Every structure is written in structure tokens, then in C-alpha cells.
N, CA and C atoms as an extended XYZ file, in Angstrom:
378
Properties=species:S:1:pos:R:3:atomname:S:1:resname:S:1:resid:I:1 pbc="F F F"
N       -46.459      -16.989       15.032 N   MET     1
C       -46.797      -15.727       15.505 CA  MET     1
C       -45.942      -15.216       16.688 C   MET     1
N       -45.332      -16.151       17.443 N   ASN     2
C       -44.561      -15.730       18.592 CA  ASN     2
C       -43.170      -15.274       18.227 C   ASN     2
N       -42.616      -15.414       17.083 N   GLN     3
C       -41.401      -14.839       16.622 CA  GLN     3
C       -41.502      -13.421       16.168 C   GLN     3
N       -42.746      -12.876       16.111 N   VAL     4
C       -42.927      -11.411       15.788 CA  VAL     4
C       -42.616      -10.558       17.013 C   VAL     4
N       -41.875       -9.551       16.818 N   ASP     5
C       -41.377       -8.687       18.130 CA  ASP     5
C       -42.460       -7.498       18.181 C   ASP     5
N       -43.710       -7.978       18.837 N   VAL     6
C       -44.621       -6.934       18.988 CA  VAL     6
C       -45.299       -7.199       20.436 C   VAL     6
N       -46.180       -6.270       20.920 N   SER     7
C       -46.762       -6.547       22.201 CA  SER     7
C       -47.750       -7.665       22.088 C   SER     7
N       -48.125       -8.172       23.343 N   ASN     8
C       -49.105       -9.300       23.314 CA  ASN     8
C       -50.420       -8.850       22.713 C   ASN     8
N       -50.778       -7.527       22.897 N   LYS     9
C       -52.047       -7.064       22.285 CA  LYS     9
C       -51.950       -7.150       20.783 C   LYS     9
N       -50.870       -6.848       20.199 N   TRP    10
C       -50.741       -7.040       18.705 CA  TRP    10
C       -50.664       -8.448       18.154 C   TRP    10
N       -50.069       -9.322       19.083 N   LYS    11
C       -49.965      -10.701       18.819 CA  LYS    11
C       -51.343      -11.371       18.764 C   LYS    11
N       -52.229      -10.919       19.784 N   ALA    12
C       -53.613      -11.425       19.709 CA  ALA    12
C       -54.308      -11.019       18.563 C   ALA    12
N       -54.184       -9.616       18.208 N   ARG    13
C       -54.955       -9.039       17.063 CA  ARG    13
C       -54.336       -9.747       15.759 C   ARG    13
N       -53.120       -9.941       15.690 N   PHE    14
C       -52.580      -10.670       14.422 CA  PHE    14
C       -53.208      -12.142       14.365 C   PHE    14
N       -53.230      -12.871       15.486 N   THR    15
C       -53.844      -14.118       15.474 CA  THR    15
C       -55.202      -14.070       14.982 C   THR    15
N       -56.057      -13.076       15.322 N   LEU    16
C       -57.445      -12.900       14.898 CA  LEU    16
C       -57.432      -12.593       13.388 C   LEU    16
N       -56.558      -11.875       12.893 N   ILE    17
C       -56.524      -11.507       11.443 CA  ILE    17
C       -56.153      -12.821       10.780 C   ILE    17
N       -55.255      -13.630       11.152 N   GLU    18
C       -54.939      -14.929       10.561 CA  GLU    18
C       -56.167      -15.811       10.628 C   GLU    18
N       -56.908      -15.895       11.781 N   LYS    19
C       -58.076      -16.700       11.836 CA  LYS    19
C       -59.189      -16.283       10.901 C   LYS    19
N       -59.149      -14.931       10.565 N   ALA    20
C       -60.145      -14.354        9.674 CA  ALA    20
C       -59.742      -14.389        8.257 C   ALA    20
N       -58.482      -15.146        7.918 N   GLY    21
C       -58.324      -15.341        6.486 CA  GLY    21
C       -57.073      -14.573        6.042 C   GLY    21
N       -56.396      -13.868        6.905 N   GLY    22
C       -55.168      -13.109        6.558 CA  GLY    22
C       -55.684      -11.738        6.061 C   GLY    22
N       -54.818      -11.107        5.197 N   THR    23
C       -55.178       -9.680        4.865 CA  THR    23
C       -56.436       -9.484        4.115 C   THR    23
N       -56.945      -10.532        3.333 N   LYS    24
C       -58.147      -10.472        2.539 CA  LYS    24
C       -59.355      -10.595        3.518 C   LYS    24
N       -59.193      -11.086        4.659 N   LEU    25
C       -60.310      -11.302        5.668 CA  LEU    25
C       -61.478      -12.165        5.053 C   LEU    25
N       -61.117      -13.319        4.362 N   THR    26
C       -62.061      -14.031        3.758 CA  THR    26
C       -62.923      -14.775        4.643 C   THR    26
N       -62.566      -15.010        5.912 N   LYS    27
C       -63.351      -15.747        6.922 CA  LYS    27
C       -63.805      -14.809        7.977 C   LYS    27
N       -63.904      -13.621        7.702 N   LEU    28
C       -64.310      -12.678        8.732 CA  LEU    28
C       -65.737      -13.000        9.362 C   LEU    28
N       -66.673      -13.549        8.544 N   ASN    29
C       -67.917      -13.841        9.041 CA  ASN    29
C       -67.908      -14.853       10.050 C   ASN    29
N       -66.901      -15.694       10.064 N   GLN    30
C       -66.875      -16.735       11.063 CA  GLN    30
C       -66.509      -16.283       12.518 C   GLN    30
N       -66.134      -15.118       12.603 N   LEU    31
C       -65.713      -14.563       13.856 CA  LEU    31
C       -66.879      -13.966       14.675 C   LEU    31
N       -66.719      -13.813       15.988 N   SER    32
C       -67.694      -13.157       16.846 CA  SER    32
C       -67.680      -11.693       16.549 C   SER    32
N       -68.670      -11.023       17.007 N   PHE    33
C       -68.754       -9.554       16.925 CA  PHE    33
C       -67.557       -8.831       17.489 C   PHE    33
N       -67.064       -9.332       18.712 N   THR    34
C       -66.143       -8.652       19.518 CA  THR    34
C       -64.672       -8.927       18.774 C   THR    34
N       -64.632      -10.080       18.169 N   GLU    35
C       -63.306      -10.484       17.318 CA  GLU    35
C       -63.415       -9.594       16.116 C   GLU    35
N       -64.422       -9.387       15.376 N   LYS    36
C       -64.508       -8.640       14.279 CA  LYS    36
C       -64.167       -7.162       14.597 C   LYS    36
N       -64.686       -6.687       15.710 N   PHE    37
C       -64.440       -5.311       16.146 CA  PHE    37
C       -63.063       -5.047       16.486 C   PHE    37
N       -62.418       -6.071       17.202 N   THR    38
C       -60.945       -5.908       17.471 CA  THR    38
C       -60.234       -5.766       16.167 C   THR    38
N       -60.534       -6.493       15.171 N   ILE    39
C       -59.787       -6.451       13.936 CA  ILE    39
C       -60.077       -5.137       13.194 C   ILE    39
N       -61.218       -4.741       13.091 N   ILE    40
C       -61.807       -3.679       12.209 CA  ILE    40
C       -61.600       -2.294       12.805 C   ILE    40
N       -61.658       -2.163       14.247 N   PHE    41
C       -61.626       -0.908       14.748 CA  PHE    41
C       -60.540       -0.601       15.644 C   PHE    41
N       -59.783        0.653       15.427 N   SER    42
C       -58.721        1.004       16.198 CA  SER    42
C       -59.015        2.430       16.736 C   SER    42
N       -59.222        2.578       18.066 N   ILE    43
C       -59.481        3.937       18.612 CA  ILE    43
C       -58.358        4.875       18.382 C   ILE    43
N       -57.111        4.429       18.371 N   TRP    44
C       -55.971        5.274       18.141 CA  TRP    44
C       -55.919        5.757       16.676 C   TRP    44
N       -56.281        4.822       15.766 N   GLY    45
C       -56.354        5.242       14.357 CA  GLY    45
C       -57.502        6.266       14.171 C   GLY    45
N       -58.597        6.110       14.839 N   LEU    46
C       -59.684        6.987       14.676 CA  LEU    46
C       -59.296        8.500       15.260 C   LEU    46
N       -58.637        8.407       16.397 N   LEU    47
C       -58.399        9.788       17.062 CA  LEU    47
C       -57.173       10.476       16.533 C   LEU    47
N       -56.085        9.726       16.057 N   PHE    48
C       -54.889       10.274       15.579 CA  PHE    48
C       -54.582       10.102       14.210 C   PHE    48
N       -55.231        9.286       13.480 N   GLY    49
C       -55.113        8.935       12.066 CA  GLY    49
C       -53.665        8.920       11.499 C   GLY    49
N       -53.137        9.767       10.743 N   PRO    50
C       -51.868        9.695       10.241 CA  PRO    50
C       -50.797        9.582       11.248 C   PRO    50
N       -50.968       10.438       12.343 N   ILE    51
C       -49.963       10.433       13.419 CA  ILE    51
C       -49.750        8.996       13.986 C   ILE    51
N       -50.843        8.298       14.120 N   TYR    52
C       -50.756        6.841       14.645 CA  TYR    52
C       -50.077        6.028       13.604 C   TYR    52
N       -50.305        6.213       12.236 N   TYR    53
C       -49.652        5.522       11.401 CA  TYR    53
C       -48.075        5.725       11.305 C   TYR    53
N       -47.781        7.119       11.538 N   LEU    54
C       -46.345        7.387       11.703 CA  LEU    54
C       -45.854        6.608       12.943 C   LEU    54
N       -46.464        6.585       14.019 N   TYR    55
C       -46.011        5.949       15.242 CA  TYR    55
C       -45.708        4.406       14.850 C   TYR    55
N       -46.629        3.771       14.190 N   LEU    56
C       -46.557        2.405       13.778 CA  LEU    56
C       -45.458        2.121       12.684 C   LEU    56
N       -44.980        3.257       12.141 N   GLY    57
C       -43.862        3.046       11.075 CA  GLY    57
C       -44.515        2.862        9.797 C   GLY    57
N       -45.686        3.209        9.633 N   LEU    58
C       -46.451        3.237        8.304 CA  LEU    58
C       -46.427        4.553        7.608 C   LEU    58
N       -45.366        5.165        7.499 N   TRP    59
C       -45.240        6.598        7.018 CA  TRP    59
C       -45.679        6.643        5.570 C   TRP    59
N       -45.353        5.606        4.776 N   ARG    60
C       -45.704        5.650        3.298 CA  ARG    60
C       -47.268        5.652        3.149 C   ARG    60
N       -47.937        4.808        3.970 N   LYS    61
C       -49.380        4.772        3.834 CA  LYS    61
C       -49.974        6.040        4.524 C   LYS    61
N       -49.405        6.554        5.481 N   ALA    62
C       -49.874        7.780        6.116 CA  ALA    62
C       -49.861        8.922        5.086 C   ALA    62
N       -48.867        9.071        4.365 N   ILE    63
C       -48.677       10.209        3.445 CA  ILE    63
C       -49.579        9.870        2.221 C   ILE    63
N       -49.661        8.617        1.714 N   SER    64
C       -50.510        8.274        0.549 CA  SER    64
C       -52.081        8.459        0.991 C   SER    64
N       -52.500        7.992        2.109 N   TYR    65
C       -53.869        8.185        2.440 CA  TYR    65
C       -54.226        9.598        2.656 C   TYR    65
N       -53.358       10.309        3.361 N   THR    66
C       -53.611       11.720        3.652 CA  THR    66
C       -53.714       12.546        2.328 C   THR    66
N       -52.667       12.386        1.409 N   LEU    67
C       -52.767       13.053        0.138 CA  LEU    67
C       -54.006       12.728       -0.718 C   LEU    67
N       -54.411       11.403       -0.767 N   PHE    68
C       -55.489       10.956       -1.463 CA  PHE    68
C       -56.806       11.680       -0.936 C   PHE    68
N       -57.007       11.522        0.311 N   LEU    69
C       -58.203       12.114        0.933 CA  LEU    69
C       -58.225       13.674        0.795 C   LEU    69
N       -57.041       14.295        1.023 N   ALA    70
C       -57.105       15.783        0.751 CA  ALA    70
C       -57.415       16.146       -0.520 C   ALA    70
N       -56.826       15.512       -1.537 N   VAL    71
C       -57.154       15.765       -3.025 CA  VAL    71
C       -58.687       15.486       -3.254 C   VAL    71
N       -59.127       14.423       -2.782 N   PHE    72
C       -60.569       14.004       -2.986 CA  PHE    72
C       -61.513       15.096       -2.421 C   PHE    72
N       -61.260       15.436       -1.162 N   ILE    73
C       -62.024       16.425       -0.482 CA  ILE    73
C       -62.029       17.759       -1.195 C   ILE    73
N       -60.779       18.203       -1.712 N   PHE    74
C       -60.600       19.442       -2.332 CA  PHE    74
C       -61.388       19.419       -3.682 C   PHE    74
N       -61.200       18.350       -4.495 N   VAL    75
C       -61.834       18.278       -5.863 CA  VAL    75
C       -63.411       18.333       -5.732 C   VAL    75
N       -63.852       17.494       -4.752 N   PHE    76
C       -65.224       17.499       -4.608 CA  PHE    76
C       -65.786       18.762       -4.014 C   PHE    76
N       -65.131       19.463       -3.129 N   SER    77
C       -65.556       20.706       -2.632 CA  SER    77
C       -65.637       21.683       -3.805 C   SER    77
N       -64.560       21.786       -4.664 N   LEU    78
C       -64.713       22.658       -5.769 CA  LEU    78
C       -65.915       22.349       -6.701 C   LEU    78
N       -66.163       21.020       -6.870 N   PHE    79
C       -67.422       20.697       -7.703 CA  PHE    79
C       -68.632       21.195       -6.993 C   PHE    79
N       -68.771       21.132       -5.606 N   LEU    80
C       -69.923       21.517       -4.991 CA  LEU    80
C       -70.063       23.091       -5.069 C   LEU    80
N       -68.918       23.817       -4.916 N   ILE    81
C       -69.025       25.229       -5.073 CA  ILE    81
C       -69.279       25.709       -6.435 C   ILE    81
N       -68.717       25.194       -7.540 N   MET    82
C       -68.712       25.650       -8.808 CA  MET    82
C       -70.102       25.190       -9.481 C   MET    82
N       -70.453       23.952       -9.426 N   TRP    83
C       -71.521       23.478      -10.206 CA  TRP    83
C       -72.779       22.997       -9.488 C   TRP    83
N       -72.657       22.763       -8.192 N   ALA    84
C       -73.838       22.387       -7.440 CA  ALA    84
C       -74.542       23.509       -6.774 C   ALA    84
N       -73.874       24.715       -6.718 N   ASP    85
C       -74.368       25.936       -6.075 CA  ASP    85
C       -74.829       25.734       -4.617 C   ASP    85
N       -73.950       25.278       -3.744 N   VAL    86
C       -74.305       25.002       -2.485 CA  VAL    86
C       -74.084       26.198       -1.554 C   VAL    86
N       -74.731       26.269       -0.461 N   ASP    87
C       -74.437       27.308        0.460 CA  ASP    87
C       -73.302       26.885        1.397 C   ASP    87
N       -72.890       27.901        2.255 N   LYS    88
C       -71.753       27.608        3.138 CA  LYS    88
C       -72.044       26.582        4.124 C   LYS    88
N       -73.179       26.481        4.692 N   ALA    89
C       -73.668       25.437        5.684 CA  ALA    89
C       -73.485       24.041        5.087 C   ALA    89
N       -73.906       23.890        3.938 N   THR    90
C       -73.936       22.534        3.285 CA  THR    90
C       -72.393       22.233        2.989 C   THR    90
N       -71.627       23.133        2.511 N   LEU    91
C       -70.244       22.849        2.293 CA  LEU    91
C       -69.533       22.534        3.481 C   LEU    91
N       -69.863       23.184        4.648 N   ARG    92
C       -69.256       22.984        5.908 CA  ARG    92
C       -69.644       21.565        6.376 C   ARG    92
N       -70.850       21.148        6.232 N   MET    93
C       -71.342       19.853        6.614 CA  MET    93
C       -70.575       18.754        5.805 C   MET    93
N       -70.345       18.966        4.507 N   PHE    94
C       -69.568       18.097        3.704 CA  PHE    94
C       -68.174       17.926        4.157 C   PHE    94
N       -67.473       19.083        4.533 N   LEU    95
C       -66.164       19.037        4.984 CA  LEU    95
C       -65.993       18.329        6.260 C   LEU    95
N       -66.962       18.521        7.173 N   ASN    96
C       -66.978       17.725        8.461 CA  ASN    96
C       -67.221       16.245        8.249 C   ASN    96
N       -68.034       15.960        7.289 N   GLY    97
C       -68.275       14.523        6.853 CA  GLY    97
C       -66.982       13.875        6.249 C   GLY    97
N       -66.193       14.679        5.518 N   GLY    98
C       -64.935       14.348        4.924 CA  GLY    98
C       -63.911       14.015        6.179 C   GLY    98
N       -63.837       14.967        7.088 N   GLN    99
C       -62.875       14.655        8.151 CA  GLN    99
C       -63.305       13.480        8.962 C   GLN    99
N       -64.631       13.184        9.095 N   THR   100
C       -64.942       11.976        9.765 CA  THR   100
C       -64.585       10.705        9.115 C   THR   100
N       -64.879       10.811        7.730 N   GLY   101
C       -64.454        9.724        6.782 CA  GLY   101
C       -62.982        9.404        6.835 C   GLY   101
N       -62.154       10.474        6.879 N   PHE   102
C       -60.747       10.465        6.956 CA  PHE   102
C       -60.334        9.697        8.223 C   PHE   102
N       -60.908       10.079        9.363 N   SER   103
C       -60.635        9.385       10.679 CA  SER   103
C       -61.011        7.933       10.648 C   SER   103
N       -62.179        7.637       10.101 N   VAL   104
C       -62.792        6.207       10.042 CA  VAL   104
C       -61.879        5.358        9.104 C   VAL   104
N       -61.371        5.901        8.079 N   LEU   105
C       -60.533        5.212        7.109 CA  LEU   105
C       -59.209        4.656        7.866 C   LEU   105
N       -58.605        5.570        8.691 N   PHE   106
C       -57.425        5.243        9.411 CA  PHE   106
C       -57.821        4.205       10.470 C   PHE   106
N       -58.879        4.307       11.091 N   SER   107
C       -59.282        3.445       12.139 CA  SER   107
C       -59.576        2.007       11.642 C   SER   107
N       -60.198        1.959       10.447 N   VAL   108
C       -60.458        0.638        9.963 CA  VAL   108
C       -59.256       -0.141        9.357 C   VAL   108
N       -58.395        0.602        8.708 N   LEU   109
C       -57.214        0.088        8.104 CA  LEU   109
C       -55.986       -0.092        8.943 C   LEU   109
N       -55.945        0.491       10.100 N   ALA   110
C       -54.709        0.398       10.972 CA  ALA   110
C       -54.198       -1.085       11.259 C   ALA   110
N       -55.170       -1.818       11.742 N   SER   111
C       -54.666       -3.250       12.119 CA  SER   111
C       -54.210       -4.018       10.963 C   SER   111
N       -54.901       -4.019        9.821 N   ILE   112
C       -54.556       -4.699        8.601 CA  ILE   112
C       -53.256       -4.217        8.054 C   ILE   112
N       -53.049       -2.913        7.857 N   ASP   113
C       -51.819       -2.374        7.437 CA  ASP   113
C       -50.628       -2.620        8.362 C   ASP   113
N       -50.794       -2.672        9.620 N   TYR   114
C       -49.710       -2.960       10.588 CA  TYR   114
C       -49.274       -4.520       10.470 C   TYR   114
N       -50.440       -5.340       10.194 N   TYR   115
C       -50.204       -6.734       10.120 CA  TYR   115
C       -49.410       -6.915        8.736 C   TYR   115
N       -49.805       -6.259        7.717 N   LYS   116
C       -49.056       -6.444        6.518 CA  LYS   116
C       -47.588       -6.032        6.600 C   LYS   116
N       -47.208       -4.993        7.328 N   LYS   117
C       -45.989       -4.600        7.639 CA  LYS   117
C       -45.136       -5.571        8.406 C   LYS   117
N       -45.706       -6.011        9.508 N   VAL   118
C       -45.011       -6.919       10.470 CA  VAL   118
C       -44.835       -8.299       10.020 C   VAL   118
N       -46.059       -8.833        9.681 N   VAL   119
C       -46.008      -10.351        9.509 CA  VAL   119
C       -45.722      -10.622        7.957 C   VAL   119
N       -46.335       -9.827        7.113 N   VAL   120
C       -46.267      -10.225        5.690 CA  VAL   120
C       -44.902       -9.564        5.123 C   VAL   120
N       -44.500       -8.472        5.651 N   GLY   121
C       -43.330       -7.708        5.197 CA  GLY   121
C       -43.585       -6.828        4.085 C   GLY   121
N       -44.895       -6.358        3.989 N   ASP   122
C       -45.210       -5.443        2.874 CA  ASP   122
C       -45.035       -3.917        3.446 C   ASP   122
N       -44.089       -3.340        2.705 N   LYS   123
C       -43.733       -1.938        3.178 CA  LYS   123
C       -44.528       -0.818        2.654 C   LYS   123
N       -45.400       -1.064        1.859 N   GLY   124
C       -46.297       -0.097        1.249 CA  GLY   124
C       -46.369       -0.075       -0.136 C   GLY   124
N       -46.638        0.953       -0.925 N   TRP   125
C       -46.850        0.986       -2.249 CA  TRP   125
C       -45.621        1.334       -3.039 C   TRP   125
N       -44.652        1.943       -2.459 N   TRP   126
C       -43.424        2.364       -3.197 CA  TRP   126
C       -42.201        1.944       -2.409 C   TRP   126
């Protein structure tokens, strides 16, 4: 882990990911709550989402996640408008929930995706 050119914060996080079983996190239950939280939650990913991914150099995943979530929210919104006959307040609530889910996705996946890029050498899906 010392040969990886990242900050000490990321080295500690990568060590925890390895302790948890690598990218699959098969041994995650063996870690303490704070160790799990360190791996699973990224405040910068929550607040800035795709911008944080671009900062980390994960532009492929930033584009992919953003497009996937935008299409999902759009299609599901159309479904709600056309077939479920929802009012504007319910639709607005769904869209706000979609935005929150969008932020949480980036927050949860940021550490693992950056680990895959730096340690494993995985550049993304294409």
C-alpha cells in the first residue's frame, strides 16, 4: 500500500478496504462501525457527486452514473405522470428523493471506485 501515490488519508482508507476483503467487501462485518463508516461514506461524494468523481479522475463512472440515474428518474417520472395519475406535490417529492438517492450513490461508491482505479487499475466500464 505504501507504493501508491495518494495521501495518508486515502492510504488508511485503502488499508481498511483491503481488511474488509477488497472490492467485494466480503469481510465488512468484521470491522467496527467507524471503520465501516469510513469505507462506505464520503461526505465529498454526498455533497458534490459527479464533480467529486471528476476530481478523483473517475470521469467514466461520473458520466455513466449520472446518465443512468437521469434516465431512471426521467422514465419513472413519466410513468408516474402518465399511468399513476399523481399530483405535482407527489411528483416533486419523488424527484427530491431521486436527487437524494443520486447523492447517496456517489457517497457510498466513491471510496471503492477510487480504490479500484488506484490499487486495482480498473479504469471503468469502457
